Short mmCIF file of C-alpha atoms in Angstrom, two decimals:
data_model
loop_
_atom_site.label_atom_id
_atom_site.label_comp_id
_atom_site.label_asym_id
_atom_site.label_seq_id
_atom_site.Cartn_x
_atom_site.Cartn_y
_atom_site.Cartn_z
CA MET A 1 67.49 67.81 95.88
CA ASN A 2 69.52 65.51 98.07
CA GLU A 3 67.34 62.42 98.68
CA GLY A 4 68.04 58.94 99.95
CA ARG A 5 70.88 58.70 102.42
CA PRO A 6 70.32 60.84 105.55
CA LYS A 7 72.88 63.56 106.25
CA ALA A 8 75.76 62.45 108.51
CA LEU A 9 76.03 64.37 111.76
CA ARG A 10 79.07 65.81 113.41
CA ILE A 11 79.82 64.79 117.00
CA LYS A 12 78.48 68.04 118.50
CA GLU A 13 75.24 67.62 116.57
CA VAL A 14 74.85 64.08 117.89
CA ALA A 15 75.60 65.19 121.44
CA ASP A 16 72.97 67.97 121.21
CA LEU A 17 70.42 65.65 119.61
CA VAL A 18 70.77 62.91 122.21
CA GLY A 19 71.55 65.01 125.27
CA ILE A 20 74.88 63.46 126.16
CA SER A 21 78.31 64.99 126.25
CA VAL A 22 80.86 65.09 123.46
CA ARG A 23 83.31 63.51 125.92
CA THR A 24 81.01 60.52 126.30
CA LEU A 25 80.96 59.98 122.55
CA HIS A 26 84.73 60.31 122.42
CA HIS A 27 84.95 57.66 125.17
CA TYR A 28 82.62 55.29 123.30
CA ASP A 29 84.87 55.67 120.26
CA GLU A 30 88.05 55.13 122.25
CA ILE A 31 86.81 51.81 123.71
CA GLY A 32 85.48 50.60 120.37
CA LEU A 33 81.85 50.73 121.46
CA LEU A 34 80.65 53.29 118.89
CA THR A 35 83.01 54.28 116.09
CA PRO A 36 81.70 56.87 113.60
CA ASP A 37 81.42 55.62 110.04
CA GLU A 38 83.54 58.46 108.71
CA VAL A 39 86.27 60.81 109.82
CA THR A 40 87.02 63.71 107.48
CA GLY A 41 90.46 64.88 106.48
CA SER A 42 90.03 67.71 109.00
CA GLY A 43 89.40 65.19 111.77
CA TYR A 44 85.64 65.67 112.11
CA ARG A 45 83.76 62.56 113.20
CA LEU A 46 80.65 61.98 111.09
CA TYR A 47 77.89 59.73 112.47
CA SER A 48 75.61 57.87 110.04
CA ASN A 49 72.02 56.89 110.64
CA GLU A 50 73.29 53.36 111.41
CA ASN A 51 75.61 54.87 114.04
CA LEU A 52 72.61 56.60 115.64
CA GLU A 53 70.67 53.31 115.71
CA THR A 54 73.59 51.67 117.45
CA LEU A 55 73.82 54.57 119.92
CA GLN A 56 70.13 54.10 120.72
CA GLN A 57 70.79 50.44 121.51
CA ILE A 58 73.71 51.35 123.73
CA LEU A 59 71.65 53.85 125.72
CA PHE A 60 68.75 51.37 126.12
CA PHE A 61 71.16 48.77 127.55
CA LYS A 62 72.81 51.44 129.75
CA GLU A 63 69.45 52.55 131.11
CA LEU A 64 68.82 48.94 132.16
CA GLY A 65 72.07 48.77 134.10
CA PHE A 66 74.34 46.90 131.66
CA PRO A 67 78.05 47.81 131.94
CA LEU A 68 79.69 49.22 128.83
CA LYS A 69 81.95 46.18 128.48
CA LYS A 70 78.93 43.87 128.35
CA ILE A 71 77.10 46.17 125.91
CA LYS A 72 80.04 46.03 123.57
CA GLU A 73 80.07 42.23 123.69
CA ILE A 74 76.35 42.05 122.98
CA ILE A 75 76.10 44.49 120.05
CA ASN A 76 79.28 43.10 118.42
CA SER A 77 78.11 39.52 118.62
CA PRO A 78 77.36 37.88 115.22
CA SER A 79 74.09 36.61 116.66
CA PHE A 80 72.93 40.08 117.77
CA ASP A 81 69.43 40.86 116.47
CA ARG A 82 68.31 44.48 116.80
CA GLU A 83 64.59 43.74 116.67
CA GLU A 84 64.94 40.98 119.27
CA ALA A 85 66.97 43.35 121.48
CA LEU A 86 64.28 46.04 121.21
CA THR A 87 61.63 43.55 122.28
CA LEU A 88 63.76 42.63 125.30
CA HIS A 89 64.30 46.34 126.11
CA ARG A 90 60.55 46.93 126.05
CA LYS A 91 59.86 44.01 128.37
CA MET A 92 62.52 45.04 130.88
CA LEU A 93 61.45 48.69 130.82
CA LEU A 94 57.81 47.71 131.41
CA GLU A 95 58.91 45.65 134.42
CA LYS A 96 60.96 48.58 135.67
CA ARG A 97 58.02 50.99 135.15
CA ASN A 98 55.63 48.72 137.01
CA ARG A 99 57.97 48.54 139.98
CA LEU A 100 58.52 52.33 139.98
CA ASP A 101 54.72 52.88 139.81
CA GLN A 102 54.36 50.67 142.90
CA MET A 103 57.05 52.60 144.74
CA ILE A 104 55.50 55.95 143.79
CA ALA A 105 52.18 54.74 145.16
CA THR A 106 53.97 53.69 148.37
CA VAL A 107 55.54 57.17 148.64
CA ASP A 108 52.16 58.81 148.17
CA LYS A 109 50.59 56.62 150.84
CA THR A 110 53.50 57.28 153.22
CA ILE A 111 53.01 61.07 152.80
CA GLN A 112 49.32 60.70 153.66
CA TYR A 113 50.28 58.47 156.61
CA ALA A 114 52.79 60.99 157.88
CA LYS A 115 50.06 63.69 157.76
CA GLY A 116 47.78 61.43 159.79
CA GLU A 117 45.28 61.15 156.90
CA ILE A 118 45.35 57.35 156.56
CA ASP A 119 46.48 54.21 158.38
CA MET A 120 49.28 52.19 156.83
CA SER A 121 50.29 48.61 157.62
CA ASN A 122 53.91 47.58 157.88
CA LYS A 123 53.49 45.49 154.74
CA GLU A 124 52.16 48.49 152.80
CA LYS A 125 55.23 50.54 153.83
CA PHE A 126 57.46 48.28 151.73
CA GLU A 127 55.31 47.62 148.66
CA GLY A 128 57.31 48.08 145.47
CA PHE A 129 60.66 47.15 146.97
CA ASP A 130 62.08 44.05 145.30
CA PHE A 131 65.50 42.65 146.17
CA SER A 132 64.86 39.17 144.75
CA GLU A 133 66.56 39.82 141.40
CA ASN A 134 70.33 39.83 141.35
CA PRO A 135 71.73 41.51 138.19
CA TYR A 136 75.03 39.69 138.68
CA GLU A 137 73.54 36.21 138.99
CA GLN A 138 73.44 35.14 135.33
CA GLU A 139 76.94 36.45 134.74
CA ALA A 140 78.16 34.65 137.85
CA ARG A 141 76.53 31.41 136.70
CA GLU A 142 78.29 31.69 133.37
CA ARG A 143 81.64 32.42 135.03
CA TRP A 144 81.63 30.04 138.02
CA GLY A 145 78.80 27.55 137.45
CA ASP A 146 75.46 26.88 139.10
CA GLU A 147 76.72 25.08 142.19
CA ALA A 148 79.00 27.89 143.34
CA VAL A 149 76.31 30.50 142.82
CA ASP A 150 73.64 28.41 144.60
CA LYS A 151 75.96 28.07 147.60
CA ALA A 152 76.61 31.81 147.55
CA ASN A 153 72.86 32.53 147.38
CA ALA A 154 72.23 30.24 150.31
CA LYS A 155 74.86 32.08 152.29
CA ALA A 156 73.38 35.44 151.35
CA ALA A 157 69.87 34.33 152.25
CA SER A 158 71.05 33.31 155.70
CA MET A 159 72.69 36.72 156.30
CA THR A 160 71.08 38.45 159.26
CA LYS A 161 70.47 42.20 159.51
CA GLU A 162 73.31 42.29 162.04
CA MET A 163 75.69 40.71 159.51
CA GLN A 164 74.61 43.15 156.80
CA GLU A 165 75.24 46.02 159.18
CA ASN A 166 78.72 44.62 159.83
CA PHE A 167 79.39 44.83 156.09
CA ASN A 168 78.06 48.39 155.93
CA ASN A 169 80.05 49.46 158.98
CA LEU A 170 83.27 48.11 157.48
CA TYR A 171 82.52 49.90 154.21
CA ARG A 172 82.14 53.11 156.18
CA LYS A 173 85.39 52.47 158.09
CA LEU A 174 87.25 51.91 154.83
CA ALA A 175 85.66 54.99 153.29
CA ASP A 176 87.05 57.08 156.16
CA LEU A 177 90.52 55.74 155.30
CA ARG A 178 90.30 56.07 151.52
CA HIS A 179 92.42 59.22 151.41
CA GLU A 180 95.22 57.52 153.33
CA SER A 181 97.86 55.32 151.72
CA PRO A 182 96.41 51.84 151.03
CA SER A 183 99.65 50.40 152.39
CA SER A 184 99.44 52.18 155.77
CA GLU A 185 99.16 50.07 158.86
CA GLU A 186 95.63 51.30 159.58
CA SER A 187 94.47 50.70 156.00
CA GLN A 188 95.95 47.22 155.95
CA ALA A 189 94.35 46.37 159.32
CA ALA A 190 90.92 47.43 158.03
CA ILE A 191 91.28 45.54 154.73
CA GLY A 192 92.35 42.51 156.78
CA GLU A 193 88.98 42.75 158.56
CA TRP A 194 87.36 42.75 155.08
CA TYR A 195 89.22 39.59 154.15
CA VAL A 196 88.07 37.86 157.33
CA LEU A 197 84.47 38.99 156.83
CA LEU A 198 84.33 37.81 153.22
CA ASN A 199 85.68 34.39 154.20
CA LYS A 200 82.73 33.88 156.48
CA PHE A 201 80.61 33.67 153.32
CA GLY A 202 82.99 31.82 151.00
CA HIS A 203 86.59 30.77 150.60
CA TYR A 204 88.94 33.35 149.13
CA SER A 205 92.56 32.61 148.51
CA TYR A 206 94.85 35.61 148.52
CA ASP A 207 94.91 35.54 144.71
CA ALA A 208 91.10 35.41 144.58
CA PHE A 209 90.92 38.29 147.10
CA LYS A 210 93.21 40.37 144.92
CA GLY A 211 91.18 39.48 141.83
CA LEU A 212 87.97 40.49 143.58
CA GLY A 213 89.49 43.88 144.35
CA GLN A 214 90.32 44.36 140.69
CA MET A 215 86.72 43.51 139.78
CA TYR A 216 85.54 46.31 142.07
CA VAL A 217 87.11 48.73 139.60
CA ASP A 218 86.73 46.87 136.29
CA ASP A 219 83.00 46.33 136.64
CA GLU A 220 81.23 49.67 136.88
CA ARG A 221 78.30 48.13 138.69
CA PHE A 222 80.54 47.16 141.62
CA THR A 223 82.25 50.54 141.50
CA LYS A 224 78.92 52.40 141.63
CA ASN A 225 77.65 50.41 144.61
CA ILE A 226 80.90 50.65 146.59
CA ASP A 227 81.45 54.31 145.87
CA LYS A 228 78.03 55.06 147.44
CA PHE A 229 80.02 54.98 150.73
CA GLY A 230 82.54 57.46 149.37
CA ASP A 231 83.95 58.52 146.01
CA GLY A 232 87.12 56.58 145.16
CA LEU A 233 86.47 53.80 147.70
CA ALA A 234 86.48 51.06 145.08
CA VAL A 235 89.94 52.09 143.81
CA PHE A 236 91.26 52.38 147.36
CA MET A 237 89.94 48.89 148.25
CA ARG A 238 91.43 47.38 145.08
CA ASP A 239 94.88 48.80 145.94
CA ALA A 240 94.64 47.82 149.62
CA MET A 241 93.42 44.30 148.77
CA GLY A 242 96.28 43.82 146.28
CA ILE A 243 98.87 44.92 148.82
CA TYR A 244 97.31 42.74 151.53
CA ALA A 245 97.30 39.68 149.27
CA ASP A 246 100.87 40.19 148.09
CA ASN A 247 102.15 40.68 151.65
CA HIS A 248 100.44 37.53 152.96
CA LYS A 249 101.58 35.32 150.12
CA LYS A 250 105.22 35.95 150.96
#
């Protein structure tokens, strides 16, 4: 009998067990997020039980919206405590569930309202929506300090619906151009409008503008939000912003 240490799993077995792709596991290995404990002479990756526990942690963090770069920093930290992390996961997932339950209830009420079965107040139509939490805020505070973030929050709070629509319209305009060259006259004119609009809410030097464009691609949360307007928009904006900044610094 083979007792004690659990049998190591090959990459295909792990993928089938978890329900993710082999390519995803390869990617996690390539970026140093999850490296299998053993690779055989034939090149087979073998995942230990400890590897599976780490993968579970990664997927919990990913479910809660953490970018892979941040997950890697967290789980590789000497102060990382698995039990403490699980407690945090549970708390955050319960909060997420509560909010989703509220939104489901709002959907159910709205269906009944649409059928003429019940009355529904304007307040009830928006129960469950919560835009008060900003997932970037803590990271921003660590990077730029409280004062800068507080000023940015004050600016954002004062943004009218008209201003927000200006942002969305410009995103759509840029999305329509994303298959063009980022250096074209039309692309550069549109990204110039983006530079002007951003500077109404803060002060961006050309270097900062270029750096912001790079962040649109480096941080998958930004990429996901921007690419809602069109696949590849974040990359296009990064390239166009870099060209715009370089041209205007000359």
